[in-house]
């Protein structure tokens, strides 16, 4: 049975995305509105993301903890901007144990409030600071339009929450965690990101400053892939998070929060995928190598399978995640397509000729056709494969970075910005406008300020809407 | 400031437990009724439990996935016994996104229903079987009386869900997972467990058979520490989980489920703890070794700290989880008590004399006073510590097993059972009674049938209540 071809990216990117997510078996629809089931192949990518982040969090002194799923409704109301930002999206438990609750419980959309309340208990003196906590959890935001991984009513994420004695320490933490997200995105997910600050309009509800990493997908839309917030003393004041300083004064803490979610799985799909399916960066691929035995006649089977098993064992012993496709009744061609759809970085083929010649065929997923294929000796196969995986990891990042840089245009005026956005690209523009100008651009072009990049040009010039001298450039793009 | 002494176990075990949980910093009270916050030290123990189980699940071919938190209320009703068992404990979302929902959503108390619905989609033919899935998740059961880790409204757990072609394969899976729980409990948590089958009354709502591992706490109460259910075809029929067999017939699957929760953290506390605090088995201890520098005069500090740092580095390089207590202004005595409270298996002391003599003092947490202390050479410290940790791991298990075996009494009649239960021990008795007899014993003595142990005596004898010839013995005990 021939599988129907996937919709081409160029034809309908959004449809391509949905098809890939389901056909590569990353997720399945669920009976609950706006929720998906994360299937094993998708969940393993998430496990890779978790491991990569958790290691970095712990290396910088953070500890994991777990806070309640339910938040008393009154808590959400304590921070004025916070309640305004999250109220429309809340799911609320009104009945439990067969009775109506005296106070409804909100299913956490994020945990600043309940963790703030805990911090106010835990922190007494400057000796208790900094307090550096992370939580791996599910959260719920009742979104109207949902898409697998990118926006679902329930999603998985980590949320870091920290408290500090001074503004500057909180600021350094906020920036450090953004750096960790960027490092993870580039090194592990091979996704180049632009670090910057969000505009006032796009800031987290209740934050002093929000920093973001922004990535460009293959349809050139922006994806906000992780955010880090300096919360100032807003939550500290709302939840009485204070401490006795070294000078014996009662002071409010400065707090931060930062989060990255299963959305990153969607980012991997949309940054690297092509018309044949996923292309997974080796560091996050559940299988880094798939071995496909090529057997035309039964008599060849035992010799081929013996070699296959020997190479599998050698690769596994070297710490490489390897899978042998032993399915019977499926042609090698079918298997090649199947593993291309699933984005396995390296395919290793072994046929009778390879057994005779002590050879193997390696095909890399990121370079199609013959150019990506090579004959290699079986000897020292794990070294060969390890180098190839490192090269693929690097190439995917380079390719994505080149693609992105090609599609960011410096614009000198609003008319040019409109053209650039219309063409689907990102526009970089000098900016000294206000909220109303920003809203107007959004209404007219569909683009938002993704961030004010940390990396700024030497000369900024005049604001594209006000004409006034600007002190920074902003990045505009249509976004997910 | 002298800390108040902990309540002795012999005085009030329940109070001792609560004090230890909070003072060893495993958990903190939360503002949400029936929920606790799992603090970093408690969460790290849970991370150890997760790692120990996850490794074993994957080695036996299971894959992780993630299913929605919310379950449409109608799903819970589809399996008759299931709805009866769980209805009183459900938390229900009635409003979301500012509107009343058309169908209320239950916060999962367990996921047989929503996973059953998914399996009915995923499984078409015998080639899709067995399907072996595990989920790490939070669940909610609105319990009236709660205690940290043992019974809370929300808790963390894993739930395995599998589907098979035949009854016997499902039965083998159910038993295999119980074996894995028992192996984990004994090898990693140093908790000896008795494997057995639950009585009809204590069975999981909707199961054909429920197996359990039962452990004896230091107050001699039983703690059900993990369960594995053969669900027969009950859920398969309720959710249409069927497949096309090799003979081209449409057949219902046989399904299983099995779960182990953060309750295991409570089991560790109550199996090993003593009047000084926790005693953690080395395999699950966040810190396996704490180094306490002994410095009386400032002039000694640099030589002592240099040695401390060298030993720390050597232990860490050997993969041993080591922590140096660098707190200033706290006496060594205070630190000793503090780490004893937190149950760190090995304390390593270094003072100026030890620096001179190339010695170190090792004190094991499981053997109090001088008997547990020894001078050792600094040379090859990591080998010495590794052996000591292995010995402590073994000793804790042996000690718990000896304690348990001392307190299980074979009883010949109901009067003796009453006496044994009254004394707080467990009674093993020949059993051929029915539900009514079992309920009667519960009402009269407070004890329940914990299980029919897999390990049965050669001669069983006559049932202690009916006098009829019995084919098995049951274990009776008061339980958490």
PDB file of N, CA and C in Angstrom, chain A residues 28 30-32 35 37-40 43-44 47 58 63-70 72 75 88 90-98 101 105 107-108 114 118 122 133 138 140 142 154 156, chain B residues 28 30-32 35-40 43-44 47 58 63-70 72 75 88 90-98 101 105 107-108 114 118 122 133 138 140 142 154 156:
ATOM      1  N   UNK A  28      -1.055  12.370  18.575  1.00  0.00           N
ATOM      2  CA  UNK A  28      -2.337  11.864  18.066  1.00  0.00           C
ATOM      3  C   UNK A  28      -3.428  12.785  18.585  1.00  0.00           C
ATOM      4  N   UNK A  30      -6.742  13.924  20.457  1.00  0.00           N
ATOM      5  CA  UNK A  30      -7.351  13.393  21.678  1.00  0.00           C
ATOM      6  C   UNK A  30      -8.817  13.766  21.705  1.00  0.00           C
ATOM      7  N   UNK A  31      -9.589  13.068  22.532  1.00  0.00           N
ATOM      8  CA  UNK A  31     -11.016  13.376  22.590  1.00  0.00           C
ATOM      9  C   UNK A  31     -11.308  14.670  23.350  1.00  0.00           C
ATOM     10  N   UNK A  32     -10.282  15.276  23.975  1.00  0.00           N
ATOM     11  CA  UNK A  32     -10.508  16.486  24.756  1.00  0.00           C
ATOM     12  C   UNK A  32     -10.176  17.704  23.907  1.00  0.00           C
ATOM     13  N   UNK A  35      -6.622  19.494  23.226  1.00  0.00           N
ATOM     14  CA  UNK A  35      -5.502  18.713  23.776  1.00  0.00           C
ATOM     15  C   UNK A  35      -5.072  17.650  22.774  1.00  0.00           C
ATOM     16  N   UNK A  37      -2.538  14.003  22.306  1.00  0.00           N
ATOM     17  CA  UNK A  37      -1.771  12.973  23.012  1.00  0.00           C
ATOM     18  C   UNK A  37      -0.356  13.034  22.449  1.00  0.00           C
ATOM     19  N   UNK A  38       0.630  13.116  23.321  1.00  0.00           N
ATOM     20  CA  UNK A  38       2.010  13.075  22.849  1.00  0.00           C
ATOM     21  C   UNK A  38       2.420  11.615  22.787  1.00  0.00           C
ATOM     22  N   UNK A  39       2.651  11.126  21.578  1.00  0.00           N
ATOM     23  CA  UNK A  39       2.965   9.712  21.393  1.00  0.00           C
ATOM     24  C   UNK A  39       4.444   9.454  21.712  1.00  0.00           C
ATOM     25  N   UNK A  40       4.806   8.175  21.877  1.00  0.00           N
ATOM     26  CA  UNK A  40       6.173   7.884  22.322  1.00  0.00           C
ATOM     27  C   UNK A  40       7.277   8.567  21.516  1.00  0.00           C
ATOM     28  N   UNK A  43       7.267  12.093  22.512  1.00  0.00           N
ATOM     29  CA  UNK A  43       7.618  12.251  23.920  1.00  0.00           C
ATOM     30  C   UNK A  43       9.118  12.045  24.138  1.00  0.00           C
ATOM     31  N   UNK A  44       9.730  11.171  23.329  1.00  0.00           N
ATOM     32  CA  UNK A  44      11.174  10.966  23.478  1.00  0.00           C
ATOM     33  C   UNK A  44      11.949  12.215  23.094  1.00  0.00           C
ATOM     34  N   UNK A  47      11.705  14.275  26.074  1.00  0.00           N
ATOM     35  CA  UNK A  47      12.628  13.781  27.105  1.00  0.00           C
ATOM     36  C   UNK A  47      14.056  14.271  26.841  1.00  0.00           C
ATOM     37  N   UNK A  58      20.623  22.515  36.673  1.00  0.00           N
ATOM     38  CA  UNK A  58      21.286  22.023  37.881  1.00  0.00           C
ATOM     39  C   UNK A  58      22.724  22.533  37.961  1.00  0.00           C
ATOM     40  N   UNK A  63      17.257  23.927  41.708  1.00  0.00           N
ATOM     41  CA  UNK A  63      16.751  22.647  42.205  1.00  0.00           C
ATOM     42  C   UNK A  63      15.303  22.479  41.776  1.00  0.00           C
ATOM     43  N   UNK A  64      14.912  21.237  41.499  1.00  0.00           N
ATOM     44  CA  UNK A  64      13.526  20.975  41.120  1.00  0.00           C
ATOM     45  C   UNK A  64      12.635  20.800  42.341  1.00  0.00           C
ATOM     46  N   UNK A  65      11.393  21.214  42.219  1.00  0.00           N
ATOM     47  CA  UNK A  65      10.395  21.008  43.257  1.00  0.00           C
ATOM     48  C   UNK A  65       9.056  20.842  42.561  1.00  0.00           C
ATOM     49  N   UNK A  66       8.011  20.567  43.352  1.00  0.00           N
ATOM     50  CA  UNK A  66       6.690  20.411  42.740  1.00  0.00           C
ATOM     51  C   UNK A  66       5.616  21.090  43.578  1.00  0.00           C
ATOM     52  N   UNK A  67       4.847  21.953  42.923  1.00  0.00           N
ATOM     53  CA  UNK A  67       3.803  22.748  43.574  1.00  0.00           C
ATOM     54  C   UNK A  67       2.424  22.305  43.077  1.00  0.00           C
ATOM     55  N   UNK A  68       1.367  22.628  43.843  1.00  0.00           N
ATOM     56  CA  UNK A  68       0.041  22.117  43.475  1.00  0.00           C
ATOM     57  C   UNK A  68      -0.448  22.584  42.105  1.00  0.00           C
ATOM     58  N   UNK A  69      -1.183  21.680  41.449  1.00  0.00           N
ATOM     59  CA  UNK A  69      -1.846  21.949  40.173  1.00  0.00           C
ATOM     60  C   UNK A  69      -2.923  23.005  40.328  1.00  0.00           C
ATOM     61  N   UNK A  70      -3.588  23.006  41.503  1.00  0.00           N
ATOM     62  CA  UNK A  70      -4.720  23.906  41.712  1.00  0.00           C
ATOM     63  C   UNK A  70      -4.295  25.161  42.455  1.00  0.00           C
ATOM     64  N   UNK A  72      -5.988  28.575  44.375  1.00  0.00           N
ATOM     65  CA  UNK A  72      -7.212  29.244  44.802  1.00  0.00           C
ATOM     66  C   UNK A  72      -7.452  30.473  43.921  1.00  0.00           C
ATOM     67  N   UNK A  75      -5.955  33.900  44.609  1.00  0.00           N
ATOM     68  CA  UNK A  75      -4.525  34.158  44.406  1.00  0.00           C
ATOM     69  C   UNK A  75      -4.263  34.857  43.084  1.00  0.00           C
ATOM     70  N   UNK A  88      -9.021  35.293  30.903  1.00  0.00           N
ATOM     71  CA  UNK A  88      -9.845  34.723  29.833  1.00  0.00           C
ATOM     72  C   UNK A  88      -9.512  33.271  29.519  1.00  0.00           C
ATOM     73  N   UNK A  90      -8.631  30.725  31.793  1.00  0.00           N
ATOM     74  CA  UNK A  90      -8.576  29.811  32.923  1.00  0.00           C
ATOM     75  C   UNK A  90      -9.592  28.663  32.838  1.00  0.00           C
ATOM     76  N   UNK A  91      -9.153  27.490  33.280  1.00  0.00           N
ATOM     77  CA  UNK A  91     -10.071  26.368  33.506  1.00  0.00           C
ATOM     78  C   UNK A  91     -10.280  26.271  35.007  1.00  0.00           C
ATOM     79  N   UNK A  92     -11.527  26.097  35.424  1.00  0.00           N
ATOM     80  CA  UNK A  92     -11.853  26.231  36.839  1.00  0.00           C
ATOM     81  C   UNK A  92     -12.570  24.999  37.378  1.00  0.00           C
ATOM     82  N   UNK A  93     -12.037  24.464  38.476  1.00  0.00           N
ATOM     83  CA  UNK A  93     -12.689  23.364  39.184  1.00  0.00           C
ATOM     84  C   UNK A  93     -13.665  23.964  40.187  1.00  0.00           C
ATOM     85  N   UNK A  94     -14.937  23.644  40.032  1.00  0.00           N
ATOM     86  CA  UNK A  94     -15.944  24.180  40.957  1.00  0.00           C
ATOM     87  C   UNK A  94     -16.483  23.113  41.891  1.00  0.00           C
ATOM     88  N   UNK A  95     -16.335  21.826  41.502  1.00  0.00           N
ATOM     89  CA  UNK A  95     -16.867  20.728  42.304  1.00  0.00           C
ATOM     90  C   UNK A  95     -15.767  19.707  42.552  1.00  0.00           C
ATOM     91  N   UNK A  96     -15.736  19.175  43.765  1.00  0.00           N
ATOM     92  CA  UNK A  96     -14.785  18.100  44.061  1.00  0.00           C
ATOM     93  C   UNK A  96     -15.334  17.264  45.200  1.00  0.00           C
ATOM     94  N   UNK A  97     -15.076  15.950  45.115  1.00  0.00           N
ATOM     95  CA  UNK A  97     -15.562  15.057  46.155  1.00  0.00           C
ATOM     96  C   UNK A  97     -17.075  15.100  46.289  1.00  0.00           C
ATOM     97  N   UNK A  98     -17.751  15.378  45.164  1.00  0.00           N
ATOM     98  CA  UNK A  98     -19.212  15.360  45.188  1.00  0.00           C
ATOM     99  C   UNK A  98     -19.859  16.627  45.714  1.00  0.00           C
ATOM    100  N   UNK A 101     -17.267  23.481  45.739  1.00  0.00           N
ATOM    101  CA  UNK A 101     -16.194  24.041  46.569  1.00  0.00           C
ATOM    102  C   UNK A 101     -16.572  25.435  47.074  1.00  0.00           C
ATOM    103  N   UNK A 105     -11.207  26.488  42.344  1.00  0.00           N
ATOM    104  CA  UNK A 105      -9.774  26.294  42.160  1.00  0.00           C
ATOM    105  C   UNK A 105      -9.451  26.414  40.677  1.00  0.00           C
ATOM    106  N   UNK A 107      -7.047  25.727  37.520  1.00  0.00           N
ATOM    107  CA  UNK A 107      -5.979  24.826  37.084  1.00  0.00           C
ATOM    108  C   UNK A 107      -4.832  25.709  36.609  1.00  0.00           C
ATOM    109  N   UNK A 108      -3.643  25.531  37.179  1.00  0.00           N
ATOM    110  CA  UNK A 108      -2.566  26.510  36.951  1.00  0.00           C
ATOM    111  C   UNK A 108      -2.331  26.816  35.466  1.00  0.00           C
ATOM    112  N   UNK A 114       1.075  30.756  43.220  1.00  0.00           N
ATOM    113  CA  UNK A 114       1.157  29.747  44.285  1.00  0.00           C
ATOM    114  C   UNK A 114       2.601  29.594  44.765  1.00  0.00           C
ATOM    115  N   UNK A 118       4.332  30.428  48.536  1.00  0.00           N
ATOM    116  CA  UNK A 118       5.262  29.527  49.225  1.00  0.00           C
ATOM    117  C   UNK A 118       6.564  30.255  49.568  1.00  0.00           C
ATOM    118  N   UNK A 122       8.961  30.591  52.931  1.00  0.00           N
ATOM    119  CA  UNK A 122      10.286  29.965  52.975  1.00  0.00           C
ATOM    120  C   UNK A 122      11.407  30.967  53.206  1.00  0.00           C
ATOM    121  N   UNK A 133      14.521  27.843  42.114  1.00  0.00           N
ATOM    122  CA  UNK A 133      13.639  26.676  41.994  1.00  0.00           C
ATOM    123  C   UNK A 133      13.169  26.500  40.558  1.00  0.00           C
ATOM    124  N   UNK A 138       2.622  20.226  34.024  1.00  0.00           N
ATOM    125  CA  UNK A 138       1.611  20.523  33.012  1.00  0.00           C
ATOM    126  C   UNK A 138       0.877  21.801  33.409  1.00  0.00           C
ATOM    127  N   UNK A 140      -2.439  24.638  32.014  1.00  0.00           N
ATOM    128  CA  UNK A 140      -3.644  24.695  31.175  1.00  0.00           C
ATOM    129  C   UNK A 140      -4.007  26.145  30.849  1.00  0.00           C
ATOM    130  N   UNK A 142      -6.873  27.929  28.309  1.00  0.00           N
ATOM    131  CA  UNK A 142      -7.986  27.576  27.431  1.00  0.00           C
ATOM    132  C   UNK A 142      -7.971  28.422  26.172  1.00  0.00           C
ATOM    133  N   UNK A 154      -3.786  22.133  27.169  1.00  0.00           N
ATOM    134  CA  UNK A 154      -2.837  21.670  28.178  1.00  0.00           C
ATOM    135  C   UNK A 154      -1.495  21.495  27.502  1.00  0.00           C
ATOM    136  N   UNK A 156       3.001  20.744  28.376  1.00  0.00           N
ATOM    137  CA  UNK A 156       4.046  20.440  29.352  1.00  0.00           C
ATOM    138  C   UNK A 156       5.122  21.505  29.241  1.00  0.00           C
TER     139      UNK A 156
ATOM    140  N   UNK B  28       6.445  20.801  52.145  1.00  0.00           N
ATOM    141  CA  UNK B  28       5.938  21.962  52.877  1.00  0.00           C
ATOM    142  C   UNK B  28       4.424  21.978  52.707  1.00  0.00           C
ATOM    143  N   UNK B  30       0.830  23.364  51.755  1.00  0.00           N
ATOM    144  CA  UNK B  30       0.425  24.256  50.667  1.00  0.00           C
ATOM    145  C   UNK B  30      -0.900  24.900  51.018  1.00  0.00           C
ATOM    146  N   UNK B  31      -1.211  25.984  50.336  1.00  0.00           N
ATOM    147  CA  UNK B  31      -2.480  26.659  50.619  1.00  0.00           C
ATOM    148  C   UNK B  31      -3.683  25.898  50.073  1.00  0.00           C
ATOM    149  N   UNK B  32      -3.437  24.846  49.270  1.00  0.00           N
ATOM    150  CA  UNK B  32      -4.556  24.126  48.672  1.00  0.00           C
ATOM    151  C   UNK B  32      -4.879  22.899  49.524  1.00  0.00           C
ATOM    152  N   UNK B  35      -3.241  19.221  49.512  1.00  0.00           N
ATOM    153  CA  UNK B  35      -2.049  19.157  48.656  1.00  0.00           C
ATOM    154  C   UNK B  35      -0.824  19.616  49.444  1.00  0.00           C
ATOM    155  N   UNK B  36       0.332  19.029  49.166  1.00  0.00           N
ATOM    156  CA  UNK B  36       1.568  19.538  49.741  1.00  0.00           C
ATOM    157  C   UNK B  36       2.468  20.019  48.613  1.00  0.00           C
ATOM    158  N   UNK B  37       3.463  20.799  48.992  1.00  0.00           N
ATOM    159  CA  UNK B  37       4.515  21.166  48.056  1.00  0.00           C
ATOM    160  C   UNK B  37       5.658  20.166  48.279  1.00  0.00           C
ATOM    161  N   UNK B  38       6.125  19.562  47.227  1.00  0.00           N
ATOM    162  CA  UNK B  38       7.283  18.680  47.357  1.00  0.00           C
ATOM    163  C   UNK B  38       8.523  19.542  47.202  1.00  0.00           C
ATOM    164  N   UNK B  39       9.289  19.677  48.297  1.00  0.00           N
ATOM    165  CA  UNK B  39      10.463  20.554  48.263  1.00  0.00           C
ATOM    166  C   UNK B  39      11.640  19.847  47.594  1.00  0.00           C
ATOM    167  N   UNK B  40      12.680  20.610  47.244  1.00  0.00           N
ATOM    168  CA  UNK B  40      13.768  20.003  46.466  1.00  0.00           C
ATOM    169  C   UNK B  40      14.338  18.706  47.063  1.00  0.00           C
ATOM    170  N   UNK B  43      11.882  16.083  46.396  1.00  0.00           N
ATOM    171  CA  UNK B  43      11.721  15.864  44.956  1.00  0.00           C
ATOM    172  C   UNK B  43      12.913  15.089  44.385  1.00  0.00           C
ATOM    173  N   UNK B  44      14.089  15.317  44.958  1.00  0.00           N
ATOM    174  CA  UNK B  44      15.259  14.567  44.467  1.00  0.00           C
ATOM    175  C   UNK B  44      15.138  13.087  44.768  1.00  0.00           C
ATOM    176  N   UNK B  47      12.964  11.903  42.105  1.00  0.00           N
ATOM    177  CA  UNK B  47      13.728  11.782  40.855  1.00  0.00           C
ATOM    178  C   UNK B  47      14.525  10.480  40.827  1.00  0.00           C
ATOM    179  N   UNK B  58      11.909   0.807  30.478  1.00  0.00           N
ATOM    180  CA  UNK B  58      12.422   0.861  29.109  1.00  0.00           C
ATOM    181  C   UNK B  58      13.138  -0.438  28.755  1.00  0.00           C
ATOM    182  N   UNK B  63       7.348   2.257  26.489  1.00  0.00           N
ATOM    183  CA  UNK B  63       7.669   3.606  26.014  1.00  0.00           C
ATOM    184  C   UNK B  63       6.800   4.619  26.743  1.00  0.00           C
ATOM    185  N   UNK B  64       7.350   5.788  27.008  1.00  0.00           N
ATOM    186  CA  UNK B  64       6.594   6.845  27.665  1.00  0.00           C
ATOM    187  C   UNK B  64       5.775   7.650  26.663  1.00  0.00           C
ATOM    188  N   UNK B  65       4.629   8.097  27.112  1.00  0.00           N
ATOM    189  CA  UNK B  65       3.772   8.974  26.311  1.00  0.00           C
ATOM    190  C   UNK B  65       3.046   9.887  27.286  1.00  0.00           C
ATOM    191  N   UNK B  66       2.265  10.829  26.727  1.00  0.00           N
ATOM    192  CA  UNK B  66       1.530  11.723  27.617  1.00  0.00           C
ATOM    193  C   UNK B  66       0.107  11.949  27.105  1.00  0.00           C
ATOM    194  N   UNK B  67      -0.852  11.705  27.990  1.00  0.00           N
ATOM    195  CA  UNK B  67      -2.282  11.809  27.666  1.00  0.00           C
ATOM    196  C   UNK B  67      -2.896  12.982  28.423  1.00  0.00           C
ATOM    197  N   UNK B  68      -4.059  13.476  27.953  1.00  0.00           N
ATOM    198  CA  UNK B  68      -4.636  14.678  28.571  1.00  0.00           C
ATOM    199  C   UNK B  68      -4.979  14.511  30.056  1.00  0.00           C
ATOM    200  N   UNK B  69      -4.796  15.609  30.778  1.00  0.00           N
ATOM    201  CA  UNK B  69      -5.173  15.723  32.190  1.00  0.00           C
ATOM    202  C   UNK B  69      -6.675  15.596  32.380  1.00  0.00           C
ATOM    203  N   UNK B  70      -7.418  16.110  31.407  1.00  0.00           N
ATOM    204  CA  UNK B  70      -8.875  16.148  31.537  1.00  0.00           C
ATOM    205  C   UNK B  70      -9.521  14.970  30.819  1.00  0.00           C
ATOM    206  N   UNK B  72     -13.384  13.579  29.619  1.00  0.00           N
ATOM    207  CA  UNK B  72     -14.821  13.876  29.552  1.00  0.00           C
ATOM    208  C   UNK B  72     -15.575  13.006  30.568  1.00  0.00           C
ATOM    209  N   UNK B  75     -16.783   9.466  29.841  1.00  0.00           N
ATOM    210  CA  UNK B  75     -15.841   8.349  29.730  1.00  0.00           C
ATOM    211  C   UNK B  75     -15.770   7.546  31.018  1.00  0.00           C
ATOM    212  N   UNK B  88     -16.777   9.208  43.948  1.00  0.00           N
ATOM    213  CA  UNK B  88     -16.775  10.079  45.133  1.00  0.00           C
ATOM    214  C   UNK B  88     -15.540  10.954  45.238  1.00  0.00           C
ATOM    215  N   UNK B  90     -13.805  12.544  42.631  1.00  0.00           N
ATOM    216  CA  UNK B  90     -13.449  13.308  41.440  1.00  0.00           C
ATOM    217  C   UNK B  90     -13.459  14.818  41.658  1.00  0.00           C
ATOM    218  N   UNK B  91     -12.489  15.495  41.031  1.00  0.00           N
ATOM    219  CA  UNK B  91     -12.507  16.955  40.926  1.00  0.00           C
ATOM    220  C   UNK B  91     -12.953  17.284  39.503  1.00  0.00           C
ATOM    221  N   UNK B  92     -13.854  18.240  39.372  1.00  0.00           N
ATOM    222  CA  UNK B  92     -14.516  18.460  38.091  1.00  0.00           C
ATOM    223  C   UNK B  92     -14.385  19.906  37.627  1.00  0.00           C
ATOM    224  N   UNK B  93     -13.902  20.067  36.384  1.00  0.00           N
ATOM    225  CA  UNK B  93     -13.855  21.392  35.759  1.00  0.00           C
ATOM    226  C   UNK B  93     -15.190  21.628  35.063  1.00  0.00           C
ATOM    227  N   UNK B  94     -15.886  22.661  35.483  1.00  0.00           N
ATOM    228  CA  UNK B  94     -17.187  22.962  34.865  1.00  0.00           C
ATOM    229  C   UNK B  94     -17.128  24.207  33.992  1.00  0.00           C
ATOM    230  N   UNK B  95     -16.116  25.061  34.233  1.00  0.00           N
ATOM    231  CA  UNK B  95     -15.994  26.311  33.483  1.00  0.00           C
ATOM    232  C   UNK B  95     -14.591  26.431  32.902  1.00  0.00           C
ATOM    233  N   UNK B  96     -14.512  26.924  31.683  1.00  0.00           N
ATOM    234  CA  UNK B  96     -13.198  27.175  31.075  1.00  0.00           C
ATOM    235  C   UNK B  96     -13.327  28.257  30.035  1.00  0.00           C
ATOM    236  N   UNK B  97     -12.292  29.093  29.952  1.00  0.00           N
ATOM    237  CA  UNK B  97     -12.322  30.179  28.978  1.00  0.00           C
ATOM    238  C   UNK B  97     -13.487  31.121  29.196  1.00  0.00           C
ATOM    239  N   UNK B  98     -13.934  31.230  30.460  1.00  0.00           N
ATOM    240  CA  UNK B  98     -15.005  32.170  30.779  1.00  0.00           C
ATOM    241  C   UNK B  98     -16.411  31.655  30.509  1.00  0.00           C
ATOM    242  N   UNK B 101     -18.816  24.716  30.467  1.00  0.00           N
ATOM    243  CA  UNK B 101     -18.565  23.685  29.467  1.00  0.00           C
ATOM    244  C   UNK B 101     -19.844  22.906  29.166  1.00  0.00           C
ATOM    245  N   UNK B 105     -15.463  18.315  32.622  1.00  0.00           N
ATOM    246  CA  UNK B 105     -14.240  17.536  32.458  1.00  0.00           C
ATOM    247  C   UNK B 105     -13.736  17.112  33.832  1.00  0.00           C
ATOM    248  N   UNK B 107     -10.800  15.869  36.277  1.00  0.00           N
ATOM    249  CA  UNK B 107      -9.350  15.851  36.373  1.00  0.00           C
ATOM    250  C   UNK B 107      -8.951  14.400  36.659  1.00  0.00           C
ATOM    251  N   UNK B 108      -8.069  13.841  35.819  1.00  0.00           N
ATOM    252  CA  UNK B 108      -7.848  12.392  35.864  1.00  0.00           C
ATOM    253  C   UNK B 108      -7.533  11.881  37.273  1.00  0.00           C
ATOM    254  N   UNK B 114      -9.279   7.345  29.305  1.00  0.00           N
ATOM    255  CA  UNK B 114      -8.825   8.157  28.168  1.00  0.00           C
ATOM    256  C   UNK B 114      -7.764   7.405  27.360  1.00  0.00           C
ATOM    257  N   UNK B 118      -7.884   5.989  23.383  1.00  0.00           N
ATOM    258  CA  UNK B 118      -6.784   6.150  22.426  1.00  0.00           C
ATOM    259  C   UNK B 118      -6.364   4.794  21.851  1.00  0.00           C
ATOM    260  N   UNK B 122      -5.578   3.298  18.075  1.00  0.00           N
ATOM    261  CA  UNK B 122      -4.220   2.945  17.667  1.00  0.00           C
ATOM    262  C   UNK B 122      -4.073   1.484  17.264  1.00  0.00           C
ATOM    263  N   UNK B 133       2.763   1.000  27.050  1.00  0.00           N
ATOM    264  CA  UNK B 133       2.880   2.442  27.271  1.00  0.00           C
ATOM    265  C   UNK B 133       2.969   2.766  28.762  1.00  0.00           C
ATOM    266  N   UNK B 138       0.651  13.718  36.986  1.00  0.00           N
ATOM    267  CA  UNK B 138      -0.059  14.044  38.220  1.00  0.00           C
ATOM    268  C   UNK B 138      -1.497  13.555  38.111  1.00  0.00           C
ATOM    269  N   UNK B 140      -5.436  13.346  40.472  1.00  0.00           N
ATOM    270  CA  UNK B 140      -6.170  13.993  41.570  1.00  0.00           C
ATOM    271  C   UNK B 140      -7.283  13.075  42.077  1.00  0.00           C
ATOM    272  N   UNK B 142      -9.948  13.300  45.352  1.00  0.00           N
ATOM    273  CA  UNK B 142     -10.335  14.206  46.417  1.00  0.00           C
ATOM    274  C   UNK B 142     -10.563  13.437  47.726  1.00  0.00           C
ATOM    275  N   UNK B 154      -3.727  15.710  45.257  1.00  0.00           N
ATOM    276  CA  UNK B 154      -2.965  15.553  44.021  1.00  0.00           C
ATOM    277  C   UNK B 154      -1.702  14.779  44.351  1.00  0.00           C
ATOM    278  N   UNK B 156       1.895  12.607  42.402  1.00  0.00           N
ATOM    279  CA  UNK B 156       2.643  12.265  41.188  1.00  0.00           C
ATOM    280  C   UNK B 156       2.789  10.749  41.134  1.00  0.00           C
TER     281      UNK B 156
END
